[in-house]
mmCIF file of C-alpha atoms and ligand atoms in Angstrom:
data_model
loop_
_atom_site.group_PDB
_atom_site.id
_atom_site.type_symbol
_atom_site.label_atom_id
_atom_site.label_comp_id
_atom_site.label_asym_id
_atom_site.label_seq_id
_atom_site.Cartn_x
_atom_site.Cartn_y
_atom_site.Cartn_z
ATOM 1 C CA UNK A 2 -199.738 87.864 -103.150
ATOM 2 C CA UNK A 3 -199.716 86.685 -106.806
ATOM 3 C CA UNK A 4 -202.025 88.594 -109.138
ATOM 4 C CA UNK A 5 -203.921 86.057 -111.283
ATOM 5 C CA UNK A 6 -206.557 86.262 -114.023
ATOM 6 C CA UNK A 7 -209.117 85.749 -111.180
ATOM 7 C CA UNK A 8 -207.846 88.566 -109.044
ATOM 8 C CA UNK A 9 -207.687 90.675 -112.195
ATOM 9 C CA UNK A 10 -211.297 89.955 -113.114
ATOM 10 C CA UNK A 11 -212.604 90.327 -109.585
ATOM 11 C CA UNK A 12 -211.132 93.846 -109.339
ATOM 12 C CA UNK A 13 -213.896 95.143 -111.597
ATOM 13 C CA UNK A 14 -216.548 93.891 -109.106
ATOM 14 C CA UNK A 15 -214.581 95.707 -106.286
ATOM 15 C CA UNK A 16 -214.496 98.922 -108.360
ATOM 16 C CA UNK A 17 -210.633 98.815 -108.432
ATOM 17 C CA UNK A 18 -208.699 100.267 -111.435
ATOM 18 C CA UNK A 19 -205.956 97.979 -112.757
ATOM 19 C CA UNK A 20 -202.677 98.625 -114.655
ATOM 20 C CA UNK A 21 -200.777 96.644 -117.268
ATOM 21 C CA UNK A 22 -197.532 97.385 -118.895
ATOM 22 C CA UNK A 23 -195.618 95.467 -121.516
ATOM 23 C CA UNK A 24 -192.220 93.793 -120.701
ATOM 24 C CA UNK A 25 -190.117 91.579 -122.825
ATOM 25 C CA UNK A 26 -187.005 90.754 -120.605
ATOM 26 C CA UNK A 27 -185.981 89.587 -117.125
ATOM 27 C CA UNK A 28 -184.571 92.761 -115.668
ATOM 28 C CA UNK A 29 -187.566 94.883 -116.810
ATOM 29 C CA UNK A 30 -189.945 92.307 -115.479
ATOM 30 C CA UNK A 31 -188.152 92.437 -112.035
ATOM 31 C CA UNK A 32 -188.569 96.296 -111.982
ATOM 32 C CA UNK A 33 -192.316 95.966 -112.890
ATOM 33 C CA UNK A 34 -192.718 93.162 -110.256
ATOM 34 C CA UNK A 35 -191.318 95.583 -107.666
ATOM 35 C CA UNK A 36 -193.848 98.220 -108.567
ATOM 36 C CA UNK A 37 -197.694 98.507 -108.022
ATOM 37 C CA UNK A 38 -198.520 97.411 -111.645
ATOM 38 C CA UNK A 39 -201.004 94.598 -111.614
ATOM 39 C CA UNK A 40 -200.146 92.791 -114.906
ATOM 40 C CA UNK A 41 -197.373 92.340 -117.451
ATOM 41 C CA UNK A 42 -198.258 91.994 -121.121
ATOM 42 C CA UNK A 43 -195.526 90.123 -123.070
ATOM 43 C CA UNK A 44 -196.894 91.828 -126.087
ATOM 44 C CA UNK A 45 -196.128 90.900 -129.753
ATOM 45 C CA UNK A 46 -195.252 94.642 -129.877
ATOM 46 C CA UNK A 47 -191.778 93.228 -129.150
ATOM 47 C CA UNK A 48 -191.757 92.920 -132.971
ATOM 48 C CA UNK A 49 -191.726 96.729 -133.091
ATOM 49 C CA UNK A 50 -189.833 97.921 -130.001
ATOM 50 C CA UNK A 51 -187.410 95.018 -129.544
ATOM 51 C CA UNK A 52 -186.842 93.540 -133.005
ATOM 52 C CA UNK A 53 -187.365 96.614 -135.076
ATOM 53 C CA UNK A 54 -190.033 95.253 -137.404
ATOM 54 C CA UNK A 55 -192.615 97.628 -138.957
ATOM 55 C CA UNK A 56 -195.510 95.669 -137.566
ATOM 56 C CA UNK A 57 -196.241 92.467 -135.526
ATOM 57 C CA UNK A 58 -196.935 90.163 -138.458
ATOM 58 C CA UNK A 59 -193.491 88.553 -138.527
ATOM 59 C CA UNK A 60 -193.369 87.684 -134.776
ATOM 60 C CA UNK A 61 -193.141 83.948 -134.200
ATOM 61 C CA UNK A 62 -194.149 81.470 -131.493
ATOM 62 C CA UNK A 63 -190.432 80.991 -130.771
ATOM 63 C CA UNK A 64 -190.039 84.768 -130.181
ATOM 64 C CA UNK A 65 -193.023 84.906 -127.799
ATOM 65 C CA UNK A 66 -191.835 81.868 -125.773
ATOM 66 C CA UNK A 67 -188.262 83.140 -125.516
ATOM 67 C CA UNK A 68 -189.412 86.519 -124.138
ATOM 68 C CA UNK A 69 -192.241 85.219 -122.027
ATOM 69 C CA UNK A 70 -189.925 82.737 -120.254
ATOM 70 C CA UNK A 71 -187.455 85.551 -119.517
ATOM 71 C CA UNK A 72 -190.235 87.755 -118.129
ATOM 72 C CA UNK A 73 -191.573 84.869 -116.059
ATOM 73 C CA UNK A 74 -188.094 84.365 -114.450
ATOM 74 C CA UNK A 75 -188.260 88.014 -113.384
ATOM 75 C CA UNK A 76 -191.925 88.503 -112.345
ATOM 76 C CA UNK A 77 -192.999 86.398 -109.443
ATOM 77 C CA UNK A 78 -196.129 88.279 -108.215
ATOM 78 C CA UNK A 79 -197.414 90.072 -111.292
ATOM 79 C CA UNK A 80 -199.887 88.430 -113.614
ATOM 80 C CA UNK A 81 -198.133 87.516 -116.957
ATOM 81 C CA UNK A 82 -200.319 87.653 -120.064
ATOM 82 C CA UNK A 83 -198.472 86.495 -123.262
ATOM 83 C CA UNK A 84 -199.629 87.404 -126.763
ATOM 84 C CA UNK A 85 -200.337 84.641 -129.264
ATOM 85 C CA UNK A 86 -198.520 85.833 -132.426
ATOM 86 C CA UNK A 87 -200.177 86.125 -135.962
ATOM 87 C CA UNK A 88 -201.127 82.813 -137.387
ATOM 88 C CA UNK A 89 -200.660 80.886 -134.184
ATOM 89 C CA UNK A 90 -204.459 80.686 -133.614
ATOM 90 C CA UNK A 91 -206.224 81.991 -136.606
ATOM 91 C CA UNK A 92 -205.480 78.845 -138.616
ATOM 92 C CA UNK A 93 -207.692 76.485 -136.513
ATOM 93 C CA UNK A 94 -209.194 75.961 -133.057
ATOM 94 C CA UNK A 95 -206.708 73.050 -132.736
ATOM 95 C CA UNK A 96 -203.695 75.207 -133.418
ATOM 96 C CA UNK A 97 -205.108 77.798 -130.939
ATOM 97 C CA UNK A 98 -205.213 75.344 -128.144
ATOM 98 C CA UNK A 99 -201.776 73.772 -128.874
ATOM 99 C CA UNK A 100 -200.122 77.062 -129.212
ATOM 100 C CA UNK A 101 -201.748 78.602 -126.135
ATOM 101 C CA UNK A 102 -200.426 75.486 -124.228
ATOM 102 C CA UNK A 103 -196.991 76.062 -125.438
ATOM 103 C CA UNK A 104 -197.041 79.658 -124.182
ATOM 104 C CA UNK A 105 -198.076 78.313 -120.767
ATOM 105 C CA UNK A 106 -195.654 75.263 -120.590
ATOM 106 C CA UNK A 107 -192.585 76.750 -122.355
ATOM 107 C CA UNK A 108 -193.198 80.419 -121.877
ATOM 108 C CA UNK A 109 -194.419 80.103 -118.322
ATOM 109 C CA UNK A 110 -197.293 82.573 -118.991
ATOM 110 C CA UNK A 111 -200.281 82.824 -116.534
ATOM 111 C CA UNK A 112 -202.642 83.641 -119.381
ATOM 112 C CA UNK A 113 -202.543 84.257 -123.150
ATOM 113 C CA UNK A 114 -204.086 87.129 -125.351
ATOM 114 C CA UNK A 115 -205.361 86.907 -128.797
ATOM 115 C CA UNK A 116 -206.870 89.373 -131.258
ATOM 116 C CA UNK A 117 -210.405 89.210 -132.572
ATOM 117 C CA UNK A 118 -214.077 89.112 -131.454
ATOM 118 C CA UNK A 119 -216.915 87.005 -132.968
ATOM 119 C CA UNK A 120 -214.544 85.401 -135.400
ATOM 120 C CA UNK A 121 -212.368 83.809 -132.653
ATOM 121 C CA UNK A 122 -214.925 83.203 -130.026
ATOM 122 C CA UNK A 123 -214.837 79.414 -130.722
ATOM 123 C CA UNK A 124 -210.978 79.490 -130.314
ATOM 124 C CA UNK A 125 -211.264 81.368 -127.033
ATOM 125 C CA UNK A 126 -213.878 78.894 -125.666
ATOM 126 C CA UNK A 127 -211.604 75.937 -126.558
ATOM 127 C CA UNK A 128 -208.529 77.474 -124.845
ATOM 128 C CA UNK A 129 -210.525 78.421 -121.739
ATOM 129 C CA UNK A 130 -211.837 74.813 -121.653
ATOM 130 C CA UNK A 131 -208.273 73.563 -121.645
ATOM 131 C CA UNK A 132 -207.786 75.514 -118.405
ATOM 132 C CA UNK A 133 -205.931 78.543 -119.867
ATOM 133 C CA UNK A 134 -207.147 82.084 -119.106
ATOM 134 C CA UNK A 135 -207.640 84.181 -122.160
ATOM 135 C CA UNK A 136 -207.583 87.927 -122.550
ATOM 136 C CA UNK A 137 -209.304 89.127 -125.660
ATOM 137 C CA UNK A 138 -208.251 92.072 -127.822
ATOM 138 C CA UNK A 139 -210.756 94.000 -130.034
ATOM 139 C CA UNK A 140 -210.888 97.292 -131.808
ATOM 140 C CA UNK A 141 -207.692 98.116 -133.581
ATOM 141 C CA UNK A 142 -206.016 94.752 -133.688
ATOM 142 C CA UNK A 143 -202.487 95.250 -134.973
ATOM 143 C CA UNK A 144 -201.996 91.748 -136.510
ATOM 144 C CA UNK A 145 -204.779 92.789 -139.012
ATOM 145 C CA UNK A 146 -203.002 95.967 -140.029
ATOM 146 C CA UNK A 147 -202.946 94.898 -143.681
ATOM 147 C CA UNK A 148 -206.681 94.239 -143.654
ATOM 148 C CA UNK A 149 -207.377 97.587 -141.979
ATOM 149 C CA UNK A 150 -205.090 99.465 -144.394
ATOM 150 C CA UNK A 151 -203.078 101.002 -141.633
ATOM 151 C CA UNK A 152 -203.303 101.686 -137.796
ATOM 152 C CA UNK A 153 -206.639 103.409 -137.712
ATOM 153 C CA UNK A 154 -209.210 104.146 -134.921
ATOM 154 C CA UNK A 155 -211.980 101.530 -135.038
ATOM 155 C CA UNK A 156 -215.663 101.702 -134.217
ATOM 156 C CA UNK A 157 -216.517 105.324 -135.367
ATOM 157 C CA UNK A 158 -219.404 104.626 -137.530
ATOM 158 C CA UNK A 159 -222.684 102.837 -136.588
ATOM 159 C CA UNK A 160 -221.947 99.464 -138.214
ATOM 160 C CA UNK A 161 -218.368 99.426 -136.864
ATOM 161 C CA UNK A 162 -219.458 100.566 -133.377
ATOM 162 C CA UNK A 163 -222.181 97.761 -133.322
ATOM 163 C CA UNK A 164 -219.666 95.250 -134.491
ATOM 164 C CA UNK A 165 -217.365 96.189 -131.504
ATOM 165 C CA UNK A 166 -220.343 95.662 -129.045
ATOM 166 C CA UNK A 167 -221.019 92.237 -130.722
ATOM 167 C CA UNK A 168 -217.301 91.356 -130.511
ATOM 168 C CA UNK A 169 -217.166 92.330 -126.782
ATOM 169 C CA UNK A 170 -220.242 90.250 -125.975
ATOM 170 C CA UNK A 171 -218.872 87.326 -127.902
ATOM 171 C CA UNK A 172 -215.434 87.182 -126.164
ATOM 172 C CA UNK A 173 -217.137 87.528 -122.756
ATOM 173 C CA UNK A 174 -219.535 84.770 -123.607
ATOM 174 C CA UNK A 175 -216.634 82.599 -124.770
ATOM 175 C CA UNK A 176 -215.006 82.830 -121.348
ATOM 176 C CA UNK A 177 -212.360 85.569 -121.641
ATOM 177 C CA UNK A 178 -211.346 86.989 -118.308
ATOM 178 C CA UNK A 179 -210.629 90.546 -119.741
ATOM 179 C CA UNK A 180 -210.602 92.289 -122.962
ATOM 180 C CA UNK A 181 -208.234 94.917 -124.486
ATOM 181 C CA UNK A 182 -209.919 97.775 -126.387
ATOM 182 C CA UNK A 183 -207.334 99.390 -128.665
ATOM 183 C CA UNK A 184 -208.003 102.718 -130.486
ATOM 184 C CA UNK A 185 -211.655 103.090 -130.087
ATOM 185 C CA UNK A 186 -213.524 106.330 -129.392
ATOM 186 C CA UNK A 187 -213.752 106.972 -125.633
ATOM 187 C CA UNK A 188 -217.571 107.051 -125.481
ATOM 188 C CA UNK A 189 -217.783 103.721 -127.125
ATOM 189 C CA UNK A 190 -215.257 102.185 -124.786
ATOM 190 C CA UNK A 191 -217.326 103.550 -121.856
ATOM 191 C CA UNK A 192 -220.337 101.849 -123.316
ATOM 192 C CA UNK A 193 -218.572 98.531 -123.647
ATOM 193 C CA UNK A 194 -217.105 98.820 -120.123
ATOM 194 C CA UNK A 195 -220.566 99.353 -118.678
ATOM 195 C CA UNK A 196 -222.050 96.518 -120.679
ATOM 196 C CA UNK A 197 -219.512 93.838 -119.766
ATOM 197 C CA UNK A 198 -218.941 92.042 -116.443
ATOM 198 C CA UNK A 199 -215.265 91.386 -117.322
ATOM 199 C CA UNK A 200 -212.826 94.190 -117.152
ATOM 200 C CA UNK A 201 -211.873 96.261 -120.240
ATOM 201 C CA UNK A 202 -208.182 97.241 -120.549
ATOM 202 C CA UNK A 203 -207.947 100.368 -122.600
ATOM 203 C CA UNK A 204 -205.050 101.582 -124.891
ATOM 204 C CA UNK A 205 -206.265 104.663 -126.801
ATOM 205 C CA UNK A 206 -209.802 104.002 -125.508
ATOM 206 C CA UNK A 207 -210.268 106.763 -122.957
ATOM 207 C CA UNK A 208 -210.459 107.046 -119.124
ATOM 208 C CA UNK A 209 -213.526 104.882 -118.448
ATOM 209 C CA UNK A 210 -212.068 101.510 -119.118
ATOM 210 C CA UNK A 211 -211.472 99.363 -116.045
ATOM 211 C CA UNK A 212 -207.770 99.038 -116.658
ATOM 212 C CA UNK A 213 -205.115 100.685 -118.881
ATOM 213 C CA UNK A 214 -202.179 99.199 -120.777
ATOM 214 C CA UNK A 215 -199.152 100.883 -122.297
ATOM 215 C CA UNK A 216 -196.097 99.735 -124.131
ATOM 216 C CA UNK A 217 -193.119 99.999 -121.769
ATOM 217 C CA UNK A 218 -190.819 101.712 -124.297
ATOM 218 C CA UNK A 219 -193.554 104.276 -125.194
ATOM 219 C CA UNK A 220 -194.303 105.256 -121.601
ATOM 220 C CA UNK A 221 -190.613 105.470 -120.650
ATOM 221 C CA UNK A 222 -189.628 107.447 -123.761
ATOM 222 C CA UNK A 223 -187.307 104.746 -125.043
ATOM 223 C CA UNK A 224 -188.868 104.416 -128.523
ATOM 224 C CA UNK A 225 -189.048 107.375 -130.841
ATOM 225 C CA UNK A 226 -189.862 105.893 -134.320
ATOM 226 C CA UNK A 227 -193.407 107.048 -133.725
ATOM 227 C CA UNK A 228 -195.381 108.038 -130.614
ATOM 228 C CA UNK A 229 -199.137 107.202 -130.801
ATOM 229 C CA UNK A 230 -201.503 109.990 -129.694
ATOM 230 C CA UNK A 231 -202.729 107.966 -126.786
ATOM 231 C CA UNK A 232 -199.246 107.680 -125.119
ATOM 232 C CA UNK A 233 -198.136 109.640 -122.121
ATOM 233 C CA UNK A 234 -194.433 109.561 -121.459
ATOM 234 C CA UNK A 235 -194.135 109.098 -117.795
ATOM 235 C CA UNK A 236 -190.286 109.392 -117.907
ATOM 236 C CA UNK A 237 -187.629 110.321 -120.481
ATOM 237 C CA UNK A 238 -185.412 107.227 -119.954
ATOM 238 C CA UNK A 239 -184.225 107.478 -123.596
ATOM 239 C CA UNK A 240 -182.458 110.711 -122.908
ATOM 240 C CA UNK A 241 -181.155 109.442 -119.636
ATOM 241 C CA UNK A 242 -179.659 106.349 -121.529
ATOM 242 C CA UNK A 243 -178.062 108.464 -124.337
ATOM 243 C CA UNK A 244 -176.498 110.797 -121.715
ATOM 244 C CA UNK A 245 -175.211 107.783 -119.813
ATOM 245 C CA UNK A 246 -173.644 106.313 -123.000
ATOM 246 C CA UNK A 247 -171.951 109.683 -123.769
ATOM 247 C CA UNK A 248 -170.665 109.960 -120.173
ATOM 248 C CA UNK A 249 -169.210 106.423 -120.420
ATOM 249 C CA UNK A 250 -167.538 107.214 -123.751
ATOM 250 C CA UNK A 251 -166.056 110.421 -122.370
ATOM 251 C CA UNK A 252 -164.770 108.726 -119.190
ATOM 252 C CA UNK A 253 -163.003 106.018 -121.312
ATOM 253 C CA UNK A 254 -161.585 108.611 -123.668
ATOM 254 C CA UNK A 255 -160.251 110.963 -120.803
ATOM 255 C CA UNK A 256 -158.869 107.971 -118.834
ATOM 256 C CA UNK A 257 -161.085 108.388 -115.693
ATOM 257 C CA UNK A 258 -162.784 104.963 -116.287
ATOM 258 C CA UNK A 259 -161.875 102.325 -115.300
ATOM 259 C CA UNK A 260 -160.766 103.903 -111.942
ATOM 260 C CA UNK A 261 -158.603 101.957 -109.320
ATOM 261 C CA UNK A 262 -161.795 100.691 -107.623
ATOM 262 C CA UNK A 263 -162.797 98.871 -110.827
ATOM 263 C CA UNK A 264 -159.501 97.065 -111.235
ATOM 264 C CA UNK A 265 -158.322 93.605 -109.975
ATOM 265 C CA UNK A 266 -155.016 93.449 -108.267
ATOM 266 C CA UNK A 267 -152.117 90.943 -108.426
ATOM 267 C CA UNK A 268 -148.910 90.314 -106.612
ATOM 268 C CA UNK A 269 -146.214 92.539 -108.276
ATOM 269 C CA UNK A 270 -143.564 89.744 -107.779
ATOM 270 C CA UNK A 271 -145.513 87.557 -110.181
ATOM 271 C CA UNK A 272 -145.345 90.222 -112.802
ATOM 272 C CA UNK A 273 -141.659 90.788 -112.258
ATOM 273 C CA UNK A 274 -140.983 87.015 -113.012
ATOM 274 C CA UNK A 275 -142.594 87.205 -116.403
ATOM 275 C CA UNK A 276 -140.493 87.447 -119.517
HETATM 276 O O1 LIG B 328 -198.579 93.821 -128.148
HETATM 277 C C1 LIG B 328 -198.939 94.694 -127.443
HETATM 278 O O2 LIG B 328 -198.146 95.417 -126.820
HETATM 279 C C2 LIG B 328 -200.426 94.936 -127.307
HETATM 280 C C3 LIG B 328 -200.876 96.119 -126.719
HETATM 281 C C4 LIG B 328 -200.737 97.239 -127.638
HETATM 282 C C5 LIG B 328 -202.203 96.062 -126.050
HETATM 283 O O3 LIG B 328 -201.184 94.128 -127.747
#
């Protein structure tokens, strides 16, 4: 059965934990789709782990559409949530609706995600009114890295913690079906999770969120530029890949690859007629 924004939201009422992982391409999406994971995030983190940027600021609508459509071709049952990139919604409510629509029509997403709380509540309401499910994202919102002065835990002091609660209430009231809490103290994430009817999706927000999300390359050990404190490596795929590349190189150099079973045959008489 297809996971949808509705099944994702209802899971909270049923007391079920949910999982989300990022994916950016067809073959990874197929593997996730064959697993128990409930949702794929086509995150603008593709700017970091796929395109090699320092942050997500340079990611474009075209990047997101390109990767979202590839994921949609691979994942038939998993809920696909696609990030709205920097400046695709902040500029106006109109831009937000138009660009959310493009991610659905061209990127074949099932829902969109955007960053911000009170300040983007009006944008969320308009997108939801257009029939597009919205996942909100509050706390450490990477598109605002320049305003934050770096990737820092949010909500530690009283004013910042109160702002997080206000943002959480605002996105729920605006109609979001879920909200990502990134890099916030675990007790504050617990408080938000208990306060909201919609599920919280934690990343660096402790164990009491209704769901968790991780970046695929981080959890599989495929990205070593930096490893955030909140990541657990569930596999060391990076080492497996490097070993495989070395085995391939060695086999080519020592003449054991390609072997006879990898070769196409032809009639020897044809060869003998050539000059
Ligand atoms: O882009 C992304 O991968 C994200 C997660 C970190 C939640 O927004």
